[in-house]
Coordinates of C-alpha atoms and ligand atoms in Angstrom, one line a residue:
M1 CA -58.3 32.2 19.0
R2 CA -55.3 31.7 16.7
T3 CA -51.7 32.0 18.0
L4 CA -48.8 33.7 16.3
L5 CA -45.2 33.4 17.5
V6 CA -42.8 36.1 16.5
I7 CA -39.1 35.2 16.6
N8 CA -36.2 37.6 16.3
G9 CA -32.6 36.5 16.1
P10 CA -29.3 37.8 17.2
N11 CA -28.6 41.6 17.6
L12 CA -32.1 42.6 16.8
N13 CA -32.4 43.6 20.5
M14 CA -30.1 46.5 19.4
L15 CA -32.5 47.9 16.8
G16 CA -32.8 51.7 16.9
R17 CA -29.6 52.0 18.9
R18 CA -27.0 51.3 16.1
E19 CA -26.8 51.5 12.3
P20 CA -30.1 53.5 11.8
E21 CA -29.1 54.0 8.2
I22 CA -29.5 50.3 7.5
Y23 CA -32.1 49.1 10.1
G24 CA -34.1 52.3 10.9
R25 CA -34.8 54.1 14.1
Q26 CA -37.5 52.0 15.6
T27 CA -36.6 49.6 18.4
L28 CA -37.6 46.0 18.7
E29 CA -40.0 47.1 21.5
D30 CA -41.7 49.5 19.0
I31 CA -42.1 46.6 16.5
I32 CA -43.6 44.3 19.1
E33 CA -45.9 47.0 20.3
S34 CA -47.3 47.6 16.8
L35 CA -47.8 43.8 16.4
E36 CA -49.6 43.6 19.7
A37 CA -51.9 46.4 18.6
L38 CA -52.7 44.5 15.4
A39 CA -53.1 41.2 17.4
D40 CA -55.7 42.9 19.5
I41 CA -57.7 44.1 16.5
H42 CA -57.4 40.7 14.8
N43 CA -58.1 38.7 17.9
I44 CA -54.8 36.8 17.7
R45 CA -52.7 35.7 20.6
L46 CA -49.1 36.9 20.2
F47 CA -46.0 35.2 21.6
N48 CA -42.8 37.2 21.3
F49 CA -39.3 35.8 21.5
Q50 CA -35.8 37.2 20.8
S51 CA -32.6 35.5 21.4
N52 CA -28.9 35.9 20.5
A53 CA -28.3 32.2 20.9
E54 CA -29.0 29.6 18.2
H55 CA -29.9 26.8 20.6
E56 CA -32.5 29.0 22.4
I57 CA -34.2 29.7 19.1
V58 CA -34.2 26.0 18.2
E59 CA -35.7 25.2 21.6
R60 CA -38.4 27.9 21.3
I61 CA -39.4 26.4 18.0
H62 CA -39.7 23.0 19.5
Q63 CA -41.8 24.4 22.3
A64 CA -44.1 25.9 19.7
M65 CA -45.2 22.4 18.8
D66 CA -46.9 22.1 22.3
D67 CA -48.0 25.7 23.1
G68 CA -50.7 26.1 20.5
T69 CA -48.7 28.1 18.0
D70 CA -50.4 28.1 14.6
Y71 CA -48.0 30.3 12.7
I72 CA -44.6 31.8 13.0
L73 CA -43.0 35.1 11.8
I74 CA -39.2 34.8 12.0
N75 CA -36.4 37.2 11.4
P76 CA -33.5 34.8 11.9
A77 CA -31.0 37.8 11.5
A78 CA -27.5 36.5 10.9
F79 CA -28.6 32.9 11.4
T80 CA -30.5 33.4 8.1
H81 CA -27.2 32.8 6.3
T82 CA -25.7 30.1 8.5
S83 CA -28.2 28.0 10.5
V84 CA -29.1 24.5 9.3
A85 CA -30.1 23.9 12.9
I86 CA -32.9 26.5 13.0
R87 CA -34.0 25.5 9.5
D88 CA -34.3 21.8 10.6
A89 CA -36.3 22.9 13.7
L90 CA -38.8 24.7 11.6
A91 CA -39.0 21.8 9.2
T92 CA -39.4 19.4 12.2
V93 CA -42.3 21.2 13.9
S94 CA -44.0 21.8 10.5
I95 CA -45.6 25.1 11.6
P96 CA -46.0 27.4 8.6
F97 CA -43.9 30.6 8.7
I98 CA -43.0 33.9 7.0
E99 CA -39.4 35.1 6.9
V100 CA -39.0 38.8 7.5
H101 CA -35.9 41.0 7.0
L102 CA -35.7 44.7 7.7
S103 CA -33.1 45.3 5.0
N104 CA -33.1 44.0 1.4
I105 CA -30.7 41.2 1.8
H106 CA -30.3 41.0 -2.0
K107 CA -29.0 44.5 -2.2
R108 CA -26.2 44.0 0.3
E109 CA -23.1 41.8 0.6
D110 CA -23.2 38.6 -1.5
F111 CA -23.2 36.3 1.6
R112 CA -26.5 37.8 2.7
A113 CA -28.3 36.8 -0.5
H114 CA -28.6 33.1 0.5
S115 CA -31.1 32.2 3.1
Y116 CA -31.5 28.7 4.7
F117 CA -35.2 29.5 5.2
S118 CA -36.7 31.0 2.1
D119 CA -37.4 27.7 0.3
L120 CA -39.4 26.4 3.3
A121 CA -41.2 29.7 4.0
D122 CA -44.8 30.5 3.0
G123 CA -43.4 34.0 2.0
V124 CA -40.4 36.3 2.4
I125 CA -40.4 40.0 3.0
A126 CA -37.2 42.0 2.8
G127 CA -36.3 45.6 2.5
L128 CA -39.5 47.2 3.8
G129 CA -38.2 48.0 7.3
T130 CA -40.5 47.6 10.3
K131 CA -43.5 47.8 7.9
G132 CA -42.4 44.3 6.8
Y133 CA -43.4 42.9 10.1
E134 CA -46.9 44.4 9.9
L135 CA -47.4 43.2 6.4
A136 CA -46.2 39.7 7.4
F137 CA -48.6 39.8 10.4
L138 CA -51.5 40.6 8.1
A139 CA -50.6 37.8 5.7
A140 CA -50.2 35.4 8.6
S141 CA -53.6 36.5 10.0
E142 CA -55.3 35.8 6.7
K143 CA -53.6 32.4 6.3
M144 CA -54.6 31.4 9.8
S145 CA -58.3 32.3 9.4
Ligands
LIG201 O1 -32.3 42.8 7.5 C1 -32.5 42.0 8.4 O2 -33.5 42.0 9.1 C2 -31.4 41.1 8.8 O3 -32.0 39.8 9.1 C3 -30.7 41.7 9.9 C4 -29.5 40.9 10.4 C5 -28.6 40.6 9.2 O4 -27.5 39.8 9.6 C6 -29.3 39.9 8.1 O5 -28.4 39.7 7.0 C7 -30.5 40.8 7.6 C8 -28.7 41.7 11.4 C9 -29.4 42.1 12.6 C10 -28.5 43.1 13.4 O6 -29.3 44.0 14.0 C11 -28.7 45.2 14.4 C12 -29.6 46.1 14.8 C13 -29.1 47.3 15.2 C14 -27.7 47.6 15.2 C15 -26.9 46.6 14.7 C16 -27.4 45.4 14.3

């Protein structure tokens, strides 16, 4: 059985409660539920992790080296545009990953257009809302098989 780790960065625990015009009405729990349903169908073990703290995300990525994680889906949220530390952690563990964003970061403020992750990622999905997570899951599932 393959293992997929889903990581969500800061403030994504607030999804569905604020700014629905940008991030939609679904909660993070809804997203994880739909990924869990897909994981059942595809016989994939799913780990789910959300944190508002950079060092916790770095540590969870380190842990992935020893817990059987084969693939990562990550929405680094605001850390997308700031975190060399999370980038380095992903490069260090060398686990392939897909970067997911709910909003189209290229259609927003200029500072959101740069990601510290995209050049390391297998793929990047932005602007498709929660559907982006499902599409990333399907791509990851194919890549792991
Ligand atoms: O579009 C995305 O998925 C982002 O990664 C979301 C981040 C943002 O900083 C990135 O530029 C793009 C922000 C996540 C904040 O989530 C909230 C959810 C509900 C209410 C307020 C913030």
